[in-house]
Amino acid sequence: MSNALWDSLVRRIRAQGPITVADYMSEALSHPEHGYYQKQDPFGHAGDFITAPEISQMFGELIGLWCADTWQAQGSPQACALVELGPGRGTLMSDVLRAARTLPEFGQALEVHLVETSPVLRRLQQENLAAQTQPTWHEGLEYLPRRPAFFLANEFFDALPVHQYQRSETGWHERLVGLEDDGQSLAFGLSGPLPDSLCQDFPDCSPGEVVEVCPAARSYADIMARHVCRYGGAALWIDYGHDRTAAGDSLQAVKQHNYHPVLTDPGEADLTAHVDFGALKRTAESAGARPHGPIGQGPFLKSLGIETRASLLGEAATPDQRAVLAAALQRLTAPEQMGTLFRVMGVTHPHAPTPAGFPVTEADSTEGRATG
Ligand code: SAH
């Protein structure tokens, strides 16, 4: 189907040849005029998909308490940054701040920074957070204050552009987006042969297999890991993904809660790829930081006390509200819903205590540190 972004992509491909899948994803999501996130508010029941903070306030509240607890365990540093990447409508930040301020000294120590490229979503974030904070917005992570930082990213990494490579009998090729022979629709194709070093994380692939590499995710992960090593704080990354780097084509489009063909209607459907937590973990380790997890969202939230929080909220609720709470609890934590597929990974300085929600490791007991 044709739209303004489709026309511009077709013109570009006719003039310059096929583009990479990463370029396609980046144009479809972030084109300054016609990109998916530049045009609309895609969240919630009426939108294209629903995220954990939009399902229930409990999600953000527990993460706010997690930040406060981690802050205390690191000696309650006086001034620190709370940085969210891809804050959507600002719902998570709003719930996090409300909970974090139950510890007033933590609330006072915090300065809020948001990393967001979409002007539409920046406006929405400003409106929704106006009563609680005046955040500073950033395009990326280049200009952060030199102080401890708590980085939150929920369903952020899955929106970053991935390169796809396909193995052939003779070596690796990059998957490209070009035009069908009739020139009327977009189609996948392959580049010429590429050096093996590009796909060194996938040594055992068979011909025909597709792998994904997300340099943008690695670069964000690297900056956050270096920051917590140098200044303190922690990062918390939550996303749909896999713990070990493995082959597979996970690029998918979703429109109005249904799967949609990836190359149809660019800019009109959400495009995501599964997050390779194996790669993020290696990146954090090479930056000198300590990764925690990844573990399932269900066990993580349960260990932070989501069931107790749900029954507390239930005490003051009507029967209808109680049913909504029970459904939200189920959706966020049940293994067949978001509890297992969504992974949670933390990152801290190697000598910082294990943050709440993650399994305690030998390092904690041998060094006699308190854990959350
Ligand atoms: N965290 C929110 C929204 C997830 S959607 C929630 O859980 O509800 C992805 C978010 O990342 C959107 O806010 C989108 O505009 C933002 N985003 C996508 N690509 C980005 C990029 N390259 N840099 C900064 N923000 C980006």
Coordinates of C-alpha atoms in Angstrom, one line a residue, residues 150-327:
F150 CA 19.4 5.3 37.6
F151 CA 18.7 4.3 33.9
L152 CA 15.3 2.8 33.1
A153 CA 14.4 1.4 29.7
N154 CA 11.1 -0.5 29.2
E155 CA 10.4 -1.6 25.6
F156 CA 13.1 0.8 24.4
F157 CA 15.8 -1.5 23.0
D158 CA 13.2 -3.4 20.8
A159 CA 12.6 -0.2 18.8
L160 CA 16.2 0.3 17.9
P161 CA 17.2 -0.6 14.3
V162 CA 18.6 -4.1 13.7
H163 CA 20.8 -5.3 10.8
Q164 CA 19.9 -8.7 9.5
Y165 CA 22.5 -11.0 7.9
Q166 CA 21.8 -14.2 6.1
R167 CA 24.2 -17.2 5.8
S168 CA 24.8 -18.7 2.4
E169 CA 26.9 -21.7 1.3
T170 CA 29.8 -19.3 0.7
G171 CA 29.5 -16.8 3.6
W172 CA 27.4 -13.9 5.0
H173 CA 25.2 -11.4 3.2
E174 CA 23.2 -8.4 4.5
R175 CA 19.4 -8.6 4.1
L176 CA 18.3 -5.5 2.2
V177 CA 15.0 -3.8 1.3
G178 CA 14.6 -3.1 -2.4
L179 CA 11.8 -3.1 -5.0
E180 CA 9.9 -6.0 -6.5
D181 CA 10.6 -6.5 -10.3
D182 CA 7.4 -4.7 -11.2
G183 CA 8.6 -1.7 -9.1
Q184 CA 5.3 -1.6 -7.3
S185 CA 6.1 -3.1 -3.9
L186 CA 9.0 -3.4 -1.4
A187 CA 10.8 -6.7 -1.2
F188 CA 13.7 -8.3 0.7
G189 CA 17.0 -9.1 -1.1
L190 CA 20.6 -9.8 -0.2
S191 CA 23.8 -7.9 -0.5
G192 CA 27.0 -9.3 -2.0
P193 CA 29.3 -11.4 0.3
L194 CA 30.5 -9.8 3.5
P195 CA 33.5 -10.5 5.8
D196 CA 32.8 -13.2 8.4
S197 CA 34.0 -10.9 11.2
L198 CA 30.6 -9.0 11.0
C199 CA 28.8 -12.1 12.3
Q200 CA 31.4 -13.5 14.7
D201 CA 28.8 -13.9 17.5
F202 CA 27.1 -16.6 15.3
P203 CA 29.9 -19.1 14.5
D204 CA 27.6 -22.2 14.0
C205 CA 24.9 -21.0 11.5
S206 CA 23.7 -23.1 8.6
P207 CA 23.0 -21.8 5.1
G208 CA 19.7 -19.9 5.0
E209 CA 19.7 -18.9 8.6
V210 CA 19.2 -15.2 9.5
V211 CA 20.8 -13.4 12.4
E212 CA 20.3 -9.9 13.9
V213 CA 22.8 -7.4 15.2
C214 CA 21.8 -4.1 16.8
P215 CA 24.7 -1.7 17.1
A216 CA 22.5 1.0 18.5
A217 CA 21.5 -1.2 21.4
R218 CA 25.1 -2.1 22.1
S219 CA 26.1 1.5 22.0
Y220 CA 23.4 2.6 24.5
A221 CA 24.2 -0.3 26.8
D222 CA 27.9 0.5 26.7
I223 CA 27.3 4.2 27.7
M224 CA 25.0 3.2 30.6
A225 CA 27.4 0.5 31.8
R226 CA 30.3 2.8 31.8
H227 CA 28.3 5.5 33.5
V228 CA 27.3 3.3 36.5
C229 CA 30.9 2.0 36.8
R230 CA 32.3 5.5 36.9
Y231 CA 29.7 7.4 38.9
G232 CA 27.5 4.8 40.5
G233 CA 23.8 4.1 40.2
A234 CA 22.2 1.2 38.2
A235 CA 20.5 0.4 34.9
L236 CA 17.3 -1.6 34.5
W237 CA 16.4 -2.9 31.1
I238 CA 13.1 -4.6 30.5
D239 CA 12.1 -6.0 27.1
Y240 CA 10.8 -8.9 25.0
G241 CA 13.9 -10.9 24.0
H242 CA 16.2 -13.9 24.5
D243 CA 19.0 -14.5 27.1
R244 CA 21.5 -16.1 24.7
T245 CA 22.6 -14.8 21.3
A246 CA 21.0 -17.0 18.7
A247 CA 20.0 -17.0 15.0
G248 CA 16.5 -16.1 14.0
D249 CA 14.5 -13.4 12.2
S250 CA 12.4 -11.6 14.8
L251 CA 11.5 -8.4 13.0
Q252 CA 7.8 -7.9 13.3
A253 CA 5.2 -5.2 12.7
V254 CA 2.1 -4.7 14.9
K255 CA -0.9 -2.6 14.0
Q256 CA -4.0 -2.3 16.2
H257 CA -2.9 -5.3 18.3
N258 CA -2.4 -7.6 15.3
Y259 CA 0.6 -8.7 13.3
H260 CA 1.1 -6.8 10.1
P261 CA 3.4 -7.5 7.1
V262 CA 6.7 -5.8 7.8
L263 CA 7.1 -4.1 4.4
T264 CA 3.5 -2.9 4.1
D265 CA 2.5 0.6 5.3
P266 CA 5.9 1.8 6.6
G267 CA 5.3 4.4 9.4
E268 CA 1.8 3.1 10.1
A269 CA 2.6 0.0 12.1
D270 CA 5.0 -0.5 15.0
L271 CA 8.2 -2.3 14.1
T272 CA 10.3 -4.2 16.6
A273 CA 12.9 -6.9 16.9
H274 CA 13.6 -9.2 19.9
V275 CA 16.3 -7.9 22.2
D276 CA 19.5 -9.9 22.3
F277 CA 20.2 -9.8 26.1
G278 CA 23.3 -12.0 25.5
A279 CA 24.8 -9.2 23.5
L280 CA 23.8 -6.6 26.1
K281 CA 25.3 -8.7 28.8
R282 CA 28.6 -9.0 27.0
T283 CA 28.6 -5.3 26.3
A284 CA 28.1 -4.5 30.0
E285 CA 30.9 -6.9 31.0
S286 CA 33.3 -5.5 28.5
A287 CA 32.5 -2.0 29.9
G288 CA 33.7 -3.3 33.3
A289 CA 30.2 -3.5 34.8
R290 CA 28.3 -6.3 36.5
P291 CA 25.2 -7.6 34.8
H292 CA 22.3 -9.0 36.9
G293 CA 20.0 -11.5 35.2
P294 CA 18.4 -11.4 32.8
I295 CA 15.4 -13.0 34.5
G296 CA 11.7 -13.2 33.7
Q297 CA 9.5 -10.2 34.4
G298 CA 7.2 -12.4 36.5
P299 CA 9.8 -13.6 39.1
F300 CA 11.3 -10.1 39.1
L301 CA 8.0 -8.4 40.0
K302 CA 7.0 -11.1 42.4
S303 CA 10.3 -10.8 44.3
L304 CA 9.7 -7.1 44.5
G305 CA 6.3 -7.8 46.2
I306 CA 3.8 -7.2 43.4
E307 CA 1.3 -9.7 45.0
T308 CA 1.3 -7.8 48.3
R309 CA 0.9 -4.5 46.5
A310 CA -2.1 -5.9 44.5
S311 CA -3.8 -7.1 47.7
L312 CA -3.2 -3.8 49.4
L313 CA -4.7 -1.8 46.5
G314 CA -7.5 -4.4 46.5
E315 CA -8.5 -3.7 50.1
A316 CA -9.8 -0.2 49.2
A317 CA -11.2 -1.2 45.8
T318 CA -14.6 -2.0 44.4
P319 CA -15.2 -5.6 43.2
D320 CA -14.8 -4.3 39.6
Q321 CA -11.5 -2.6 40.4
R322 CA -10.4 -5.8 42.2
A323 CA -11.1 -7.8 39.0
V324 CA -9.0 -5.3 37.0
L325 CA -6.1 -5.6 39.5
A326 CA -6.2 -9.4 39.4
A327 CA -6.2 -9.3 35.6

